Structure formats: C-alpha cells, structure tokens
Amino acid sequence: MGGSEIDADADSAAEEERPELTRELLVRRYHDRGQSTAEIAEATGWSKAQIWKRLQALDIETRAQQQSQFHDLDDELLQYLDWLTPQQREDLKAVAVEGRGITEQARRRGVEPGSVRRTLRRGVDRLESIVAERSQE
C-alpha cells in the first residue's frame, strides 16, 4: 500500500469518528455553551476552519473573537465610561450593554467592522488601565 493510500484510509477513519456538524450541535456548543470555534474543533475532531464554514453554511450567527470579550465587561469597568472618548463610549454601550453585534454597530456608524473593533479594543484597554490604577491607589 502506498503512503497516500494509508493517509486516505486514516482520514476516512478519523472522519467516521467525528460527530456530524449539525445545526443543533453547533448552536448548543457555540451559543448555548459559549464555546469558541477552537473549543468545538478540539471536542469534535474537526478543524477550526471547518467549524467556521459550517456555522456560516448553516447561517448560524457568529461572533468575532473580540466581540465575545466585549460582552463580558463587568459593572466595575462600565462605571468608568465617562473616562472614554464619546466614540468609545458609544461603541462599548452598544456592544457590551445593549448587546449589538460589532457588524451591526459598524453599519449604524457607517464604518467597517474593523473600525469598531479597534475603538472597542482601545476603550477596553483604557478601562482596564483605569481600574488597575485605581486598585493601586
């Protein structure tokens, strides 16, 4: 048997052991449990790219990596919103408090999602530094 035949057999055997990436499985893991594509990939044996493709193919709403971080902001950080620029405040409130997606917020502002992500990242970094400074006082 040639090397490529062995590889094909191994791929086929591995594929049989992996669960089917059904809508129910992906919604349960991705939305209900809040698992990342990497966590789902590790648990199921599929690649992150394949998980991502299936989420899109099944029209399951996805979140950007950064977006999930922004939804986790706690009250301790949000009390410092007045220290942010107006744009950082608006984006953080829209995404973290009101639960809008980054893409939706970008559409409302008329900018690319990357612009909102950068604003959010700067805002979160600023909030974290303020909290760190306050805890050292």
mmCIF file of C-alpha atoms in Angstrom:
data_model
loop_
_atom_site.group_PDB
_atom_site.id
_atom_site.type_symbol
_atom_site.label_atom_id
_atom_site.label_comp_id
_atom_site.label_asym_id
_atom_site.label_seq_id
_atom_site.Cartn_x
_atom_site.Cartn_y
_atom_site.Cartn_z
ATOM 1 C CA MET A 1 0.000 0.000 0.000
ATOM 2 C CA GLY A 2 1.395 3.429 -0.935
ATOM 3 C CA GLY A 3 1.738 6.320 1.521
ATOM 4 C CA SER A 4 -1.154 8.242 0.022
ATOM 5 C CA GLU A 5 -3.480 5.242 0.377
ATOM 6 C CA ILE A 6 -2.588 4.966 4.070
ATOM 7 C CA ASP A 7 -3.232 8.683 4.551
ATOM 8 C CA ALA A 8 -6.600 8.391 2.780
ATOM 9 C CA ASP A 9 -7.584 5.450 4.998
ATOM 10 C CA ALA A 10 -6.544 7.366 8.138
ATOM 11 C CA ASP A 11 -8.538 10.419 7.032
ATOM 12 C CA SER A 12 -11.576 8.265 6.318
ATOM 13 C CA ALA A 13 -11.350 6.510 9.699
ATOM 14 C CA ALA A 14 -10.899 9.810 11.542
ATOM 15 C CA GLU A 15 -13.880 11.311 9.708
ATOM 16 C CA GLU A 16 -16.107 8.405 10.759
ATOM 17 C CA GLU A 17 -15.286 9.061 14.439
ATOM 18 C CA ARG A 18 -16.191 12.747 14.298
ATOM 19 C CA PRO A 19 -19.764 13.795 15.013
ATOM 20 C CA GLU A 20 -21.775 15.344 12.218
ATOM 21 C CA LEU A 21 -21.692 19.132 12.445
ATOM 22 C CA THR A 22 -25.436 19.609 12.633
ATOM 23 C CA ARG A 23 -27.192 22.884 13.328
ATOM 24 C CA GLU A 24 -28.301 21.564 16.725
ATOM 25 C CA LEU A 25 -24.783 20.541 17.763
ATOM 26 C CA LEU A 26 -23.255 23.846 16.696
ATOM 27 C CA VAL A 27 -25.958 26.032 18.254
ATOM 28 C CA ARG A 28 -25.752 24.071 21.513
ATOM 29 C CA ARG A 29 -21.975 24.374 21.741
ATOM 30 C CA TYR A 30 -21.398 27.799 20.164
ATOM 31 C CA HIS A 31 -24.358 29.767 21.532
ATOM 32 C CA ASP A 32 -25.768 27.837 24.480
ATOM 33 C CA ARG A 33 -22.410 26.849 25.994
ATOM 34 C CA GLY A 34 -20.488 29.818 24.586
ATOM 35 C CA GLN A 35 -17.681 27.635 23.240
ATOM 36 C CA SER A 36 -15.230 29.072 20.735
ATOM 37 C CA THR A 37 -14.617 27.510 17.335
ATOM 38 C CA ALA A 38 -11.293 26.240 18.715
ATOM 39 C CA GLU A 39 -13.040 24.535 21.638
ATOM 40 C CA ILE A 40 -15.634 22.958 19.356
ATOM 41 C CA ALA A 41 -12.897 21.810 16.991
ATOM 42 C CA GLU A 42 -10.954 20.200 19.827
ATOM 43 C CA ALA A 43 -14.053 18.464 21.192
ATOM 44 C CA THR A 44 -15.285 17.162 17.831
ATOM 45 C CA GLY A 45 -12.083 16.459 15.905
ATOM 46 C CA TRP A 46 -12.965 18.872 13.104
ATOM 47 C CA SER A 47 -10.705 21.789 12.184
ATOM 48 C CA LYS A 48 -11.491 25.343 13.293
ATOM 49 C CA ALA A 49 -11.859 26.287 9.626
ATOM 50 C CA GLN A 50 -14.429 23.536 9.078
ATOM 51 C CA ILE A 51 -16.377 24.599 12.180
ATOM 52 C CA TRP A 52 -16.392 28.182 10.918
ATOM 53 C CA LYS A 53 -17.520 27.110 7.431
ATOM 54 C CA ARG A 54 -20.379 25.054 8.873
ATOM 55 C CA LEU A 55 -21.506 27.936 11.104
ATOM 56 C CA GLN A 56 -21.685 30.138 8.031
ATOM 57 C CA ALA A 57 -23.239 27.468 5.798
ATOM 58 C CA LEU A 58 -25.976 26.841 8.370
ATOM 59 C CA ASP A 59 -26.499 30.607 8.761
ATOM 60 C CA ILE A 60 -25.721 30.486 12.479
ATOM 61 C CA GLU A 61 -24.987 33.958 13.822
ATOM 62 C CA THR A 62 -21.306 34.202 14.697
ATOM 63 C CA ARG A 63 -19.365 36.473 16.952
ATOM 64 C CA ALA A 64 -15.944 37.935 16.365
ATOM 65 C CA GLN A 65 -13.291 36.855 18.809
ATOM 66 C CA GLN A 66 -13.059 40.344 20.229
ATOM 67 C CA GLN A 67 -16.814 40.738 20.405
ATOM 68 C CA SER A 68 -17.174 37.927 22.941
ATOM 69 C CA GLN A 69 -14.637 39.718 25.138
ATOM 70 C CA PHE A 70 -16.597 42.963 24.968
ATOM 71 C CA HIS A 71 -19.812 41.267 26.075
ATOM 72 C CA ASP A 72 -18.002 40.122 29.231
ATOM 73 C CA LEU A 73 -17.385 43.634 30.547
ATOM 74 C CA ASP A 74 -18.495 43.880 34.135
ATOM 75 C CA ASP A 75 -20.054 46.721 36.111
ATOM 76 C CA GLU A 76 -16.695 47.596 37.640
ATOM 77 C CA LEU A 77 -15.327 48.537 34.217
ATOM 78 C CA LEU A 78 -18.507 50.115 32.894
ATOM 79 C CA GLN A 79 -18.613 52.662 35.727
ATOM 80 C CA TYR A 80 -15.584 54.333 34.120
ATOM 81 C CA LEU A 81 -17.237 55.011 30.753
ATOM 82 C CA ASP A 82 -17.033 58.754 31.355
ATOM 83 C CA TRP A 83 -13.235 58.476 31.011
ATOM 84 C CA LEU A 84 -13.555 57.290 27.412
ATOM 85 C CA THR A 85 -13.918 59.209 24.189
ATOM 86 C CA PRO A 86 -17.506 59.657 23.009
ATOM 87 C CA GLN A 87 -16.966 57.084 20.221
ATOM 88 C CA GLN A 88 -15.503 54.510 22.623
ATOM 89 C CA ARG A 89 -18.434 55.086 24.986
ATOM 90 C CA GLU A 90 -20.982 54.713 22.198
ATOM 91 C CA ASP A 91 -19.436 51.507 20.835
ATOM 92 C CA LEU A 92 -18.948 49.920 24.261
ATOM 93 C CA LYS A 93 -22.505 50.677 25.323
ATOM 94 C CA ALA A 94 -23.895 49.383 22.031
ATOM 95 C CA VAL A 95 -21.953 46.121 22.105
ATOM 96 C CA ALA A 96 -21.448 45.361 25.810
ATOM 97 C CA VAL A 97 -24.612 46.841 27.313
ATOM 98 C CA GLU A 98 -27.216 46.768 24.535
ATOM 99 C CA GLY A 99 -25.918 43.523 23.018
ATOM 100 C CA ARG A 100 -25.488 44.752 19.442
ATOM 101 C CA GLY A 101 -23.046 42.917 17.261
ATOM 102 C CA ILE A 102 -19.909 44.624 16.013
ATOM 103 C CA THR A 103 -21.159 44.407 12.437
ATOM 104 C CA GLU A 104 -24.499 45.971 13.379
ATOM 105 C CA GLN A 105 -22.759 48.786 15.255
ATOM 106 C CA ALA A 106 -20.443 49.373 12.285
ATOM 107 C CA ARG A 107 -23.453 49.602 9.969
ATOM 108 C CA ARG A 108 -25.090 52.152 12.272
ATOM 109 C CA ARG A 109 -21.919 54.240 12.259
ATOM 110 C CA GLY A 110 -21.316 53.782 8.529
ATOM 111 C CA VAL A 111 -17.848 52.288 9.023
ATOM 112 C CA GLU A 112 -16.132 48.928 8.596
ATOM 113 C CA PRO A 113 -16.386 46.415 11.477
ATOM 114 C CA GLY A 114 -12.611 46.637 11.970
ATOM 115 C CA SER A 115 -13.006 50.280 12.920
ATOM 116 C CA VAL A 116 -15.495 49.396 15.658
ATOM 117 C CA ARG A 117 -13.225 46.564 16.869
ATOM 118 C CA ARG A 118 -10.280 48.954 17.161
ATOM 119 C CA THR A 119 -12.369 51.501 19.048
ATOM 120 C CA LEU A 120 -13.629 48.778 21.373
ATOM 121 C CA ARG A 121 -10.146 47.385 21.957
ATOM 122 C CA ARG A 122 -8.779 50.854 22.774
ATOM 123 C CA GLY A 123 -11.727 51.510 25.062
ATOM 124 C CA VAL A 124 -11.326 48.216 26.921
ATOM 125 C CA ASP A 125 -7.575 48.733 27.243
ATOM 126 C CA ARG A 126 -8.236 52.202 28.685
ATOM 127 C CA LEU A 127 -10.866 50.887 31.088
ATOM 128 C CA GLU A 128 -8.549 48.127 32.283
ATOM 129 C CA SER A 129 -5.700 50.578 32.866
ATOM 130 C CA ILE A 130 -8.019 52.898 34.822
ATOM 131 C CA VAL A 131 -9.176 50.023 37.028
ATOM 132 C CA ALA A 132 -5.556 48.904 37.560
ATOM 133 C CA GLU A 133 -4.523 52.477 38.503
ATOM 134 C CA ARG A 134 -7.453 52.793 40.909
ATOM 135 C CA SER A 135 -6.687 49.474 42.603
ATOM 136 C CA GLN A 136 -3.080 50.573 43.240
ATOM 137 C CA GLU A 137 -4.176 53.804 44.958
#
